[in-house]
Coordinates of C-alpha atoms in Angstrom, one line a residue:
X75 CA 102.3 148.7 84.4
X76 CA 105.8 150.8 84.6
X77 CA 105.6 152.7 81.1
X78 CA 108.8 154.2 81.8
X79 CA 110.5 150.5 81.6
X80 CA 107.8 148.8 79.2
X81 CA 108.3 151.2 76.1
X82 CA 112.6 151.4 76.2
X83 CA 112.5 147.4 76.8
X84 CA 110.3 146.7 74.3
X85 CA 112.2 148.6 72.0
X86 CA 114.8 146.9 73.2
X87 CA 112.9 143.3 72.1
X88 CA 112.7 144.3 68.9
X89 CA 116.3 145.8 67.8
X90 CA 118.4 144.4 65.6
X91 CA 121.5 142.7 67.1
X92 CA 123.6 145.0 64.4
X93 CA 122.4 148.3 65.8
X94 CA 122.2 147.3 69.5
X95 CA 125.9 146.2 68.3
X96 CA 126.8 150.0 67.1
X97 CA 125.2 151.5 70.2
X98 CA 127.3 149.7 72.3
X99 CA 130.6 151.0 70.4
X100 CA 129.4 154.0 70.8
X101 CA 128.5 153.6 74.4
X102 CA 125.1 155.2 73.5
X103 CA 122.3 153.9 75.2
X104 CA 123.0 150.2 76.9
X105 CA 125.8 150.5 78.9
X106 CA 128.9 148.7 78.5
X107 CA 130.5 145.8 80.7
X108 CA 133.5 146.1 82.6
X109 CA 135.5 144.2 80.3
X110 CA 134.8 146.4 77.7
X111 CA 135.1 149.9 79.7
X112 CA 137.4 148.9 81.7
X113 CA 139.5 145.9 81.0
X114 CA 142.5 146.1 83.2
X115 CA 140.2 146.6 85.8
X116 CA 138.5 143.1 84.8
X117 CA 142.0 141.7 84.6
X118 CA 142.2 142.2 88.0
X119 CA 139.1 141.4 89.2
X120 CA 140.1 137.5 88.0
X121 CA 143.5 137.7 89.4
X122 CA 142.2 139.0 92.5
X123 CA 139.2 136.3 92.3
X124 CA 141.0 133.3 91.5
X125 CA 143.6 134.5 94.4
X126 CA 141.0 134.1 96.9
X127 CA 140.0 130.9 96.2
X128 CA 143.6 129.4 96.1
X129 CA 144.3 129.4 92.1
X130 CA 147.0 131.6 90.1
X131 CA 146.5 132.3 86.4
X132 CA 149.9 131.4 86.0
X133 CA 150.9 128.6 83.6
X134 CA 147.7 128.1 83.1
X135 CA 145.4 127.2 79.7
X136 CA 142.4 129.6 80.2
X137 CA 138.7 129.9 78.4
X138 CA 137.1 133.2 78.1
X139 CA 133.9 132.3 77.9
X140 CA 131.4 134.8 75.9
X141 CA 134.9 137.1 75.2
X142 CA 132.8 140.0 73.8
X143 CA 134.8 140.7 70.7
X144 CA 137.3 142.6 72.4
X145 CA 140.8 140.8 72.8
X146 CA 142.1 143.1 76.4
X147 CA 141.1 141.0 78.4
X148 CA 142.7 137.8 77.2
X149 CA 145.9 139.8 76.4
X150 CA 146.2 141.0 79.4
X151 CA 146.0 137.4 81.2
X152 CA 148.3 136.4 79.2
X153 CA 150.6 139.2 80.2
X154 CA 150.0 138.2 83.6
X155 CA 151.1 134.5 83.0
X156 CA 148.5 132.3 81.5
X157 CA 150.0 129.8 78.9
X158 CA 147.2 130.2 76.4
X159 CA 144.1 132.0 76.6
X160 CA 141.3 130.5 74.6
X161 CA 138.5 133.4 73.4
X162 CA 135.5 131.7 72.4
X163 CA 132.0 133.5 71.6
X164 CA 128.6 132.0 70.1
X165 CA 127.0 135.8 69.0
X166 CA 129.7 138.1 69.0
X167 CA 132.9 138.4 66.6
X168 CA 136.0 140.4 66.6
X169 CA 135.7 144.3 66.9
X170 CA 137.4 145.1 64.2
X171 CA 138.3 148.7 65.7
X172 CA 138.9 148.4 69.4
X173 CA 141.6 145.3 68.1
X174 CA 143.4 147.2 65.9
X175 CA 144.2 150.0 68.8
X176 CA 145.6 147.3 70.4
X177 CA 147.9 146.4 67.6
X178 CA 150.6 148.4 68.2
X179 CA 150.9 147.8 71.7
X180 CA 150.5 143.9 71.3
X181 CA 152.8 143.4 68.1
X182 CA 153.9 139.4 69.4
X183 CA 150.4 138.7 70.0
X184 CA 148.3 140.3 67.3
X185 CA 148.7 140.8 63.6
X186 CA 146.9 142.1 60.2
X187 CA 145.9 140.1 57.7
X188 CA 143.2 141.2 54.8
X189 CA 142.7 144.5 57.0
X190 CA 141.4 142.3 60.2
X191 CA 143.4 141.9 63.3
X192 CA 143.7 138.9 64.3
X193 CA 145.6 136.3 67.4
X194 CA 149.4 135.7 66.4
X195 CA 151.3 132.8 67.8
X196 CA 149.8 130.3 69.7
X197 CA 149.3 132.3 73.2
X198 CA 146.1 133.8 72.1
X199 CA 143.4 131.5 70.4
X200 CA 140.2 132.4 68.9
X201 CA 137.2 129.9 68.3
X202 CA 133.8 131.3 67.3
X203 CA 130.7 129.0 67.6
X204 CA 128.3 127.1 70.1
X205 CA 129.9 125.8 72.9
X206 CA 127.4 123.0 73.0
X207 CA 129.2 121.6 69.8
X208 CA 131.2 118.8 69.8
X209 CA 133.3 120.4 67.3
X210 CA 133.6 123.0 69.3
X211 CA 134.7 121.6 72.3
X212 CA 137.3 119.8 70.5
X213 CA 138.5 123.3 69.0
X214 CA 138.9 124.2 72.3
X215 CA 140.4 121.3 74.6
X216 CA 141.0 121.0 77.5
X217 CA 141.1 124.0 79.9
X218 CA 142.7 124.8 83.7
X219 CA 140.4 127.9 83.8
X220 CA 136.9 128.9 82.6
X221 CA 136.3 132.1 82.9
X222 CA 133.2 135.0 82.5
X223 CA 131.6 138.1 83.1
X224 CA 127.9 139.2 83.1
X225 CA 127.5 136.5 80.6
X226 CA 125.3 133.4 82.3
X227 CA 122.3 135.4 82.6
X228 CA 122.2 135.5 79.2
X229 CA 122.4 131.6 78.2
X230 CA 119.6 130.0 77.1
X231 CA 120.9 126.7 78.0
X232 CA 122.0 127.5 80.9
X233 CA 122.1 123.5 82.6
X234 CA 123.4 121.9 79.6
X235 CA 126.5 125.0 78.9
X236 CA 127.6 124.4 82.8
X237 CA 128.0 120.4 82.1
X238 CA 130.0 120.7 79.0
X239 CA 131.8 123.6 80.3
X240 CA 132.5 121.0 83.7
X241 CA 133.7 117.8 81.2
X242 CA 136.1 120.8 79.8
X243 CA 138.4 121.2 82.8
X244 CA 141.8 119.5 83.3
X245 CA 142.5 118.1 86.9
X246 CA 142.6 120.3 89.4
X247 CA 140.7 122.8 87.2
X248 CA 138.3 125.9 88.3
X249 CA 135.6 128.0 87.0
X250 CA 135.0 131.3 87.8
X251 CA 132.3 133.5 87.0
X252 CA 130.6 136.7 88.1
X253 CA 126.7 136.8 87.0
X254 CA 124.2 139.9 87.3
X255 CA 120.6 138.8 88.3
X256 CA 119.6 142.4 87.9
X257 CA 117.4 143.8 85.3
X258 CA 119.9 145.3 82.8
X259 CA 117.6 148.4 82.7
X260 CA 119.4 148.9 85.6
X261 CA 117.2 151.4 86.8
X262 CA 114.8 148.9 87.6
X263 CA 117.1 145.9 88.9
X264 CA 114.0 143.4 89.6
X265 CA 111.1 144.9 87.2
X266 CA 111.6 141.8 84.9
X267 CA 110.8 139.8 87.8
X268 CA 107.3 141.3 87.5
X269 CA 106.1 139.7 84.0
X270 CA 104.8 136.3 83.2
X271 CA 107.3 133.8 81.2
X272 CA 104.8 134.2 78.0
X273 CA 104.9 137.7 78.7
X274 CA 108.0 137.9 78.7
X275 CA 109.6 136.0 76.1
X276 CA 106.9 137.6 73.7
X277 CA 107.0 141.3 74.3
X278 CA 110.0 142.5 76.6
X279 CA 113.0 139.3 76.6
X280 CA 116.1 141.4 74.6
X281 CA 117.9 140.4 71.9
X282 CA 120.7 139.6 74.4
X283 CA 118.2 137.3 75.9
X284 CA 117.9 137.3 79.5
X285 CA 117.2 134.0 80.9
X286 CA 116.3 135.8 84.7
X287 CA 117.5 132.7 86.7
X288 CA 118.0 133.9 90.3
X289 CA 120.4 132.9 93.2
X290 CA 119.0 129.6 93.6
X291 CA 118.8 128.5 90.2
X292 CA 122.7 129.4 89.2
X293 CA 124.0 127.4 93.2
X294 CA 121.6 124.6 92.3
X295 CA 122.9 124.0 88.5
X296 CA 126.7 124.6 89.5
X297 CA 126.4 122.2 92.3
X298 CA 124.5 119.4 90.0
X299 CA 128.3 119.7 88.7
X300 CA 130.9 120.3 90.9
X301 CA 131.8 118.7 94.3
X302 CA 133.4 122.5 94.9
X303 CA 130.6 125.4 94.5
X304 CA 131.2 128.9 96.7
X305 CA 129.0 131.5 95.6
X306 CA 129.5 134.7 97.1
X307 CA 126.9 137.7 96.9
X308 CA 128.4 141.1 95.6
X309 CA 125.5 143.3 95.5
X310 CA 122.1 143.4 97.5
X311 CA 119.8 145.8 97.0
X312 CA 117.0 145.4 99.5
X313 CA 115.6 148.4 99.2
X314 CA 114.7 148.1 95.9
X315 CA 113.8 145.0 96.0
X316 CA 111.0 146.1 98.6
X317 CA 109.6 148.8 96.7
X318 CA 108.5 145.7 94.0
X319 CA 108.4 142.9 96.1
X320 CA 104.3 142.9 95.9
X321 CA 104.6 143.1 92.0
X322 CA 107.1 140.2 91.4
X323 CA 105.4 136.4 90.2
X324 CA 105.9 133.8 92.6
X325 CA 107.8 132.0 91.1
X326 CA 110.8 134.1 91.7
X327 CA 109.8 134.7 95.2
X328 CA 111.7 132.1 97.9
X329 CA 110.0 134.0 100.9
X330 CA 113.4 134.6 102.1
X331 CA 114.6 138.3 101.4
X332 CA 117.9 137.8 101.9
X333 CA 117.9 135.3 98.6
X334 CA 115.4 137.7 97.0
X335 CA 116.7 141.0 97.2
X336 CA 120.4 139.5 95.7
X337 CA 121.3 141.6 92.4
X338 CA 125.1 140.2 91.5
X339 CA 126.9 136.8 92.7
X340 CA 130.1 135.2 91.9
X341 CA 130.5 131.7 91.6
X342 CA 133.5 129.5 92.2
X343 CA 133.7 125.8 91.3
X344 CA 135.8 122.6 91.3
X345 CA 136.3 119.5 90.9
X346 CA 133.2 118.3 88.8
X347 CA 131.5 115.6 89.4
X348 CA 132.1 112.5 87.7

């Protein structure tokens, strides 16, 4: 057993959600997404995405799905054409201080009210709660665009989220999303892979939850869906993957290294299925 990872994850297992929270403002500790430390950068990482596959966020009705709290992202979309850009998040809700730096700079968007920044006008929308709702879904409508970042690996529903998500889409509609299969003790990308399900859920699973699907559990699901599924591999790390292949339970083993040893994908899908 890897003390050096058990110890910090099982901390990690039993942290409240309001300090884990704090840490992550602070950038202390767990390590902030993209979207967070570098939103422009994410901005362009979905322009450059949905390029690619033949889309343009312009005049388009977008969902950020699992937004983060921050509103850069979906301000900076808009900036960059969307129509409306829907923000919708189960666990997290506004930060109440990253929002109101953006205040000044967004002053058509954004506004105060009762010391809270919040979305002004119609171009940026915010609806908090479980996406598996129907009155959630309905808050929402209809969408050309789902979009998100380092967020399916931490669905617990993962099968059910991608149908509703699919039923959500206008014609000629698209999802895009980039998902980490690595360990977020990034140190040790596949030393979850290494613990039993009981194990697992028990002792080590974060408060974040990480659900630890793997390459051919995300193509499988997104295909149940769509007719359209390309799923592109952005990091491999074979190497480490090696050094705990022996360790890992087999039933995150394909035999196939190249599947295997995948740590981030991105997945691109249309036209669900009927």
């Amino acid at each position: 057993m890897n003390i050096r990872y058990v110890i910090p994850r099982f901390i990690r297992h039993i942290l409240p959600d309001e300090i884990a929270k704090k840490l992550l403002e602070q950038r202390l500790i767990i390590k902030p997404g993209i979207e967070t430390s570098d939103p422009t950068a994410a901005v362009q990482s979905y322009l450059d995405a949905l390029t690619k596959n033949g889309f343009s966020i312009e005049g388009k009705r977008v969902l950020i799905f699992g937004y983060g709290g921050r509103y850069d992202v979906g301000l900076g979309l808009v900036e960059k054409g969307a129509t409306q850009v829907v923000l919708s998040d189960l666990f997290t809700s506004p930060d109440p201080n990253r929002n109101r730096a953006l205040l000044q700079h967004y002053p058509i968007l954004l506004t105060e009210k009762k010391g809270i920044v919040v979305p002004k006008g119609d171009q940026l929308v915010l609806v908090q709660g479980n996406i598996e709702e129907k009155a959630i879904q309905e808050a929402i409508g209809k969408v050309d665009l789902v979009l998100t970042n380092s967020v399916y690996e931490h669905l617990v529903n993962v099968d059910n989220i991608t149908r509703v998500l699919a039923k959500m889409l206008l014609p000629g509609g698209a999802h895009f999303h980039k998902i980490d299969l690595r360990d977020h003790y990034f140190k040790y990308p596949f030393e979850m892979l290494t613990f039993s399900e009981s194990t697992w859920r028990r002792w080590l699973n974060p408060s974040s939850n990480h659900n630890r699907f793997r390459y051919n559990d995300y193509t499988q699901i997104f295909e149940r869906y769509f007719e359209n599924v390309v799923v592109e591999v952005t990091d491999f790390l074979p190497e480490a993957f090696a050094k705990i292949k022996s360790k890992i339970q087999p039933e995150f083993l394909t035999g196939d290294n190249e599947i295997d040893a995948i740590g981030q994908i991105s997945v691109f899908a249309s036209n669900p299925k009927q």
